[in-house]
Short mmCIF file of C-alpha atoms in Angstrom, two decimals:
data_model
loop_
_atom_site.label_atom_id
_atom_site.label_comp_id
_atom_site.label_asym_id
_atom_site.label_seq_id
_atom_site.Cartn_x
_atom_site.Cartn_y
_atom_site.Cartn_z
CA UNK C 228 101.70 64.92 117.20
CA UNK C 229 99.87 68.39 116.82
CA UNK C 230 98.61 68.67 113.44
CA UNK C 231 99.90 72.03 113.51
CA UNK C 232 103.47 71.76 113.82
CA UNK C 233 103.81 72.18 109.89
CA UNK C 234 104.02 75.88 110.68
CA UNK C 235 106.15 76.23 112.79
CA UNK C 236 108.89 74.69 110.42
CA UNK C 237 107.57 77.80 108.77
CA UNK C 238 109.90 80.97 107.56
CA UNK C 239 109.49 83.42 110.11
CA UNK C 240 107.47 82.53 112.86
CA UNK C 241 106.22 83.69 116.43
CA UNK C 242 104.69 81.79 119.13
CA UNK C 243 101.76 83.34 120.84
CA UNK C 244 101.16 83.76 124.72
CA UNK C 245 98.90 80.45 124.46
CA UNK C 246 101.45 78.60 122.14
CA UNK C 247 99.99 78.65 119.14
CA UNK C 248 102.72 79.03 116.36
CA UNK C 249 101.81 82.35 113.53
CA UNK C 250 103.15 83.17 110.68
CA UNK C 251 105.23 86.38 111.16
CA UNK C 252 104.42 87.68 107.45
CA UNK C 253 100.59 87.13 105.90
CA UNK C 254 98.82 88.24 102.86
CA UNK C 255 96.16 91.15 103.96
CA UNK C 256 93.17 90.43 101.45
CA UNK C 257 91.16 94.34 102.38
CA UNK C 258 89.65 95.42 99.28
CA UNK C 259 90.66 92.10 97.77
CA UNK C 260 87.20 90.96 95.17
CA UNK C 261 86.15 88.33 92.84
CA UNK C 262 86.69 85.30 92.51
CA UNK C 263 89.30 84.76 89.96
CA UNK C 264 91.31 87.49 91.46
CA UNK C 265 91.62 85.76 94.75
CA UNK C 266 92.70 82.80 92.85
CA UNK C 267 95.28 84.57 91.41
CA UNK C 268 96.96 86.12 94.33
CA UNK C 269 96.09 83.10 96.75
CA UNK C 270 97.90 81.38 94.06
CA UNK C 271 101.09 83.39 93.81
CA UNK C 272 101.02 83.71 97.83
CA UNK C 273 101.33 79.94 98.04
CA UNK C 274 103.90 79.55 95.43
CA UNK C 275 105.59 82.17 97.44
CA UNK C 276 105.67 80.50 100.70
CA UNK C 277 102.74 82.76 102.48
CA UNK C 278 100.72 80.37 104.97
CA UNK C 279 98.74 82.86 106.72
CA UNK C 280 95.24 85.26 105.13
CA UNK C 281 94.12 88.18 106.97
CA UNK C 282 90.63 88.59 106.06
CA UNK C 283 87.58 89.74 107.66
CA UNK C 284 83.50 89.56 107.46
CA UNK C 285 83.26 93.31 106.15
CA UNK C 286 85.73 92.96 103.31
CA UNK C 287 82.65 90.45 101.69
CA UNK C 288 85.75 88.03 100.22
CA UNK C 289 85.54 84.99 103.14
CA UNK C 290 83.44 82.99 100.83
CA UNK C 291 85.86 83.60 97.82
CA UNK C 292 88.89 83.08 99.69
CA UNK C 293 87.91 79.69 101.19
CA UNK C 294 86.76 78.57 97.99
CA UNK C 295 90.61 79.51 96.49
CA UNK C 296 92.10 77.58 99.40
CA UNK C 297 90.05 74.54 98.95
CA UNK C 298 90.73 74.35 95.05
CA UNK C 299 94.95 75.38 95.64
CA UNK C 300 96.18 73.89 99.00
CA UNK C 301 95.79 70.17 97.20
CA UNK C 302 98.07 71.63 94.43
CA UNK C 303 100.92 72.58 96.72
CA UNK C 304 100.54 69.51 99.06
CA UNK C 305 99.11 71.49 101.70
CA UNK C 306 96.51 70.87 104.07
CA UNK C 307 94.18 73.18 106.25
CA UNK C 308 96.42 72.87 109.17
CA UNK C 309 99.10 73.99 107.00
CA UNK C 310 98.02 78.27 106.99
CA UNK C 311 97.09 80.32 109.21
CA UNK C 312 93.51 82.34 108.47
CA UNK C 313 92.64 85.63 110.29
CA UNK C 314 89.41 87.19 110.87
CA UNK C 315 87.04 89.38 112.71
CA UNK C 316 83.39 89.93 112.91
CA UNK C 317 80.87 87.38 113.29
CA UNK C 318 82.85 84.61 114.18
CA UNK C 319 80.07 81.26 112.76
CA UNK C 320 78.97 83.00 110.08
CA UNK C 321 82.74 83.13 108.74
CA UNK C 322 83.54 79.72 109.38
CA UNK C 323 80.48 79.20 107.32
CA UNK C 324 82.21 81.10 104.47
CA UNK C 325 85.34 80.31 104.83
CA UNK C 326 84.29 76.40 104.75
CA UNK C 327 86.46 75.94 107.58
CA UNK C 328 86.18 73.89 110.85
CA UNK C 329 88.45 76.74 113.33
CA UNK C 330 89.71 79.76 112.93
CA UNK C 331 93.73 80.13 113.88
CA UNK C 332 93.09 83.62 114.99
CA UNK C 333 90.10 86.12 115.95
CA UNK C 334 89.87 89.77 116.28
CA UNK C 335 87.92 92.49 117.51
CA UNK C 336 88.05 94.77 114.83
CA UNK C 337 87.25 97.93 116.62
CA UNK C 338 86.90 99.46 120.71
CA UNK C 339 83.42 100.86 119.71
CA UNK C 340 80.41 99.29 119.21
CA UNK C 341 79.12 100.01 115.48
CA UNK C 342 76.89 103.22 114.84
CA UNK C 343 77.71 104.79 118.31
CA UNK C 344 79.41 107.75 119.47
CA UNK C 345 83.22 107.64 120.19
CA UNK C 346 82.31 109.00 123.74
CA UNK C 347 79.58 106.77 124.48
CA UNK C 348 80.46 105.23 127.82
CA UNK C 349 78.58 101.89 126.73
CA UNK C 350 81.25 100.73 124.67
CA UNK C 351 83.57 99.59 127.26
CA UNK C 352 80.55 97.20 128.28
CA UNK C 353 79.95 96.34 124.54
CA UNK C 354 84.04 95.52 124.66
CA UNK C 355 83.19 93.05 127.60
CA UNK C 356 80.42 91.08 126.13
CA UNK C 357 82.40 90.86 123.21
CA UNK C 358 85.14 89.75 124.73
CA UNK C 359 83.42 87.00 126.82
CA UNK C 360 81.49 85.77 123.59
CA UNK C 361 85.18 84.76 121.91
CA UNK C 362 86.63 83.78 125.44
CA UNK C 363 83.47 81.32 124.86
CA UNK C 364 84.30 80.03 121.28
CA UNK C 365 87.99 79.99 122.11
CA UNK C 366 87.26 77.52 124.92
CA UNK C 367 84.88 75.35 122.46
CA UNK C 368 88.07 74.93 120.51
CA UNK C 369 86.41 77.06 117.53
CA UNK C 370 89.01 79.57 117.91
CA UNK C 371 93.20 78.75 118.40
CA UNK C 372 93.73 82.32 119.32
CA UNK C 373 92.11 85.26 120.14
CA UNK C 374 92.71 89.16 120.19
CA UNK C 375 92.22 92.83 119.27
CA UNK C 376 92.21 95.48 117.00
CA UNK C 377 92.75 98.77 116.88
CA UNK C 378 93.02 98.65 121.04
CA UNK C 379 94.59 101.61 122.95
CA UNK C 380 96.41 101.24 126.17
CA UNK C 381 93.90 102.07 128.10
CA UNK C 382 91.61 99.56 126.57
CA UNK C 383 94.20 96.80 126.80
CA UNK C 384 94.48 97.31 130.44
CA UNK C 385 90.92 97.41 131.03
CA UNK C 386 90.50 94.05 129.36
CA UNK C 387 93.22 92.88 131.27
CA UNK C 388 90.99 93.64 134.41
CA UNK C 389 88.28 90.80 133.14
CA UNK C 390 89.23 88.61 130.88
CA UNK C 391 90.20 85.00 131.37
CA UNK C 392 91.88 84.44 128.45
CA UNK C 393 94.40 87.45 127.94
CA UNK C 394 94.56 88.79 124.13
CA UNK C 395 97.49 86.50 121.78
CA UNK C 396 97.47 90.12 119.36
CA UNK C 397 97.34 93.12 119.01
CA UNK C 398 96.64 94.37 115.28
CA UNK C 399 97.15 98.21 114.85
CA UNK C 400 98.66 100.83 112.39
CA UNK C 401 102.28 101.12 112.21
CA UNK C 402 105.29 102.28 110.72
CA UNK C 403 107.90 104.51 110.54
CA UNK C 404 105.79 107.69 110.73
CA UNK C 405 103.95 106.23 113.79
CA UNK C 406 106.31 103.86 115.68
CA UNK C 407 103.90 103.36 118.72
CA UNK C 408 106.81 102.89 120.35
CA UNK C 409 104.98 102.51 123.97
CA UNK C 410 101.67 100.41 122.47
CA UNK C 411 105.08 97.66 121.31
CA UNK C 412 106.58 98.16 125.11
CA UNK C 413 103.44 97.46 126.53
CA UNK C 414 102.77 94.84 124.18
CA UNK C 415 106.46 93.08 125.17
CA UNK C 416 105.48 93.46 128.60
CA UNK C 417 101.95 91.56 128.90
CA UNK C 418 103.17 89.09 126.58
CA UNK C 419 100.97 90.01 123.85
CA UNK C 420 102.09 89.78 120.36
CA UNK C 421 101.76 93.37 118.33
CA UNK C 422 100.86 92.82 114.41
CA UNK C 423 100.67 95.52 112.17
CA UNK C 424 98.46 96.78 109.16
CA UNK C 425 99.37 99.64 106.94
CA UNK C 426 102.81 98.89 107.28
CA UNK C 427 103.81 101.06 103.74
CA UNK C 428 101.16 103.64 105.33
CA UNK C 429 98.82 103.72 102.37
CA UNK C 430 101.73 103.59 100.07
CA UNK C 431 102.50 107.23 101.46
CA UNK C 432 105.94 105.70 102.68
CA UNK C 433 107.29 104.46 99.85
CA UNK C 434 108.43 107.70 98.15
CA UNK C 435 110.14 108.60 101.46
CA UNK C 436 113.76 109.94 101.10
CA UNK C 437 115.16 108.17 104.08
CA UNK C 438 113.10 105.17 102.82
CA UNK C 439 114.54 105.00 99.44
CA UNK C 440 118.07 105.36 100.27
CA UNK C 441 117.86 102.73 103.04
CA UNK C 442 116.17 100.18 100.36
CA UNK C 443 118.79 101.12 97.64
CA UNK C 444 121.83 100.50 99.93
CA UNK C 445 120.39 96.71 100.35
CA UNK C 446 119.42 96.80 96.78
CA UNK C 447 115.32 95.94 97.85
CA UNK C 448 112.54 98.15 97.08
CA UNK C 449 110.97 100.67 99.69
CA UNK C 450 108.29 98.38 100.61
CA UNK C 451 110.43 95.71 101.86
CA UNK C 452 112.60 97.63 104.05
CA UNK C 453 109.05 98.88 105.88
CA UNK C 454 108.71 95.36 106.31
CA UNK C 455 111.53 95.10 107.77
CA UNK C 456 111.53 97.93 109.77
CA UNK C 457 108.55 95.95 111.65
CA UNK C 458 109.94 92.26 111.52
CA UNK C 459 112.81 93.75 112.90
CA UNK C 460 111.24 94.90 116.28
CA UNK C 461 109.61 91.56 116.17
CA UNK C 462 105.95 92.99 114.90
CA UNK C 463 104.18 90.70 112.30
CA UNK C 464 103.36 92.47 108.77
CA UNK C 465 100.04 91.70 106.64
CA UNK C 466 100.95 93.50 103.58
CA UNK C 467 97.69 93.46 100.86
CA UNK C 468 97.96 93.18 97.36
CA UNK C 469 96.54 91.26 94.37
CA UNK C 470 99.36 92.31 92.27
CA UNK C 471 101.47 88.94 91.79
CA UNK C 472 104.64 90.97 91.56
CA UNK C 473 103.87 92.96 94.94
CA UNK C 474 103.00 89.82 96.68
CA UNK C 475 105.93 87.85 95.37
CA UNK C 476 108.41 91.31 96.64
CA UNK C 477 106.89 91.38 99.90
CA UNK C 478 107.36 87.83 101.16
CA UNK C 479 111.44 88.23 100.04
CA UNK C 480 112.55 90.15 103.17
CA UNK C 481 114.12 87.13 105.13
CA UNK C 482 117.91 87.35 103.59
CA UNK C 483 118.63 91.00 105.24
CA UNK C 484 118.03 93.06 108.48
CA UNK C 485 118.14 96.53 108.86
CA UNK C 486 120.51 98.52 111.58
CA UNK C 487 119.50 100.36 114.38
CA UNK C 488 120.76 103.64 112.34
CA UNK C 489 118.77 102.67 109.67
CA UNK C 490 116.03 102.04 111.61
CA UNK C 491 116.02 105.60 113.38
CA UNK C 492 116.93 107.67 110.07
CA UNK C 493 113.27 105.51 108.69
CA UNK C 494 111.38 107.17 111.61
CA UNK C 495 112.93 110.61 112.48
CA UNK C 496 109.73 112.60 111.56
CA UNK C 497 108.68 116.04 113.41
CA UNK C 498 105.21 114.85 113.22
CA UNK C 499 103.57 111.35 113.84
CA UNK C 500 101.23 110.45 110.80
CA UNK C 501 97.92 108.29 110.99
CA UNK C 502 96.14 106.95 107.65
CA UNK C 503 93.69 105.17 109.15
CA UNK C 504 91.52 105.12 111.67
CA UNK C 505 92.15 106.68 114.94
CA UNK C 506 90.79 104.77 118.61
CA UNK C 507 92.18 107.14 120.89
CA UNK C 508 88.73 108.86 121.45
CA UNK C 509 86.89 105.32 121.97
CA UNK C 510 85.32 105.43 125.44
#
């Protein structure tokens, strides 16, 4: 039996283009520090029924986090196999941290290669080697799944053009103020699975008129209907918090769905809204 069928009796799940079985909701751990505090929301998470982590090399927490897994999964009766960890970067080095044997799922955090220019032609072959280096690891069985992050269209279908292994996710900014409505089409199309960060957009979201009367006719609070505005058009959420209370709210968005109306009346905006980081100039 695969050792990893324990998620997919999992809340909320999706099942990649390679078959591999992901959580649909995960804690995001960005700006997520110190030990004991990574305790405390792994903790909570757990008790919650999270299985998956989003982390990465730059957010300096791998180390932390594995150590909290090791010390809580035994407490819950869970097992590695059991979640689902995220990350990006430098690939060994994180399994080093993270005092794990695979990762579930990879990413390339960004189009362009660090400390060059948007424009610099170069980074489409820096995308390539990169690419081929996790095709590598994924094929040693280091790596259950790989993809990208923060990937345009145009970047998508020029890694379509070489790689072997075609991307399992897309991770990118979105919500109602930027619906990338034809980044999810494309997505649907190539069979890759679109995941989403920022999903309360900074927070800006949650004082939203439109957002606050949808939440208050299901009696939830603004943050969960943004969730659910993404589950709902079958994009997986990483919401990040370390307050217990947040990350308790957030994971109780599987006993309602919004309607199409209430979808729309989220995302009528005259003008599309990015807090992050924008790719679109990314040779």
């Amino acid at each position: 039996a695969d050792q990893h069928t324990q998620i997919s009796q999992y809340r909320g799940v999706v099942t990649l283009n390679n078959g591999v079985t992901m959580p649909l909701l995960g804690l995001g751990t960005f700006r997520l520090r110190g030990l004991q505090n990574i305790i405390k929301a792994v903790d909570t998470a757990l008790a919650n029924g999270y299985r998956s982590f989003d982390t990465a090399r730059v957010y300096r927490n791998e180390a932390d986090l594995g150590c909290a897994l090791r010390q809580l999964l035994p407490l819950y009766g869970l097992t590695r196999s059991d979640i689902f960890i995220t990350t990006r970067e430098a690939c060994l080095q994180s399994l080093e941290e993270l005092g794990c044997e695979y990762l579930d799922l990879y990413l390339i955090h960004w189009p362009g290669r660090q400390g060059w220019k948007s424009d610099d032609t170069r980074n489409a072959e820096a995308r390539k080697e990169a690419w081929n280096a996790i095709e590598d690891l994924y094929k040693a069985g280091v790596i259950r799944a790989i993809g990208v992050s923060n990937y345009t269209e145009s970047h998508l279908e020029q890694l379509l053009t070489y790689c072997s292994v075609r991307p399992a996710v897309l991770q990118v900014e979105f919500h109602p103020q930027l619906p990338q409505t034809h980044l999810l089409r494309w997505c649907q199309e190539n069979g890759v699975h679109l995941q989403a960060y920022s999903s309360l957009g900074c927070g800006e979201l949650l004082g939203k008129e439109e957002v606050k009367k949808v939440a208050s006719t299901h009696k939830k609070t603004p943050s969960q209907v943004l969730l659910r505005w993404a589950l709902d058009q079958g994009v997986g959420v990483i919401p990040k918090s370390c307050d217990p209370d947040r990350i308790k709210d957030n994971f109780c968005v599987w006993d309602f769905k919004l309607s199409e109306e209430e979808m729309q009346a989220m995302s009528v905006n005259e003008h599309q809204q990015k807090f992050c980081w924008d790719p679109t100039g990314v040779a």
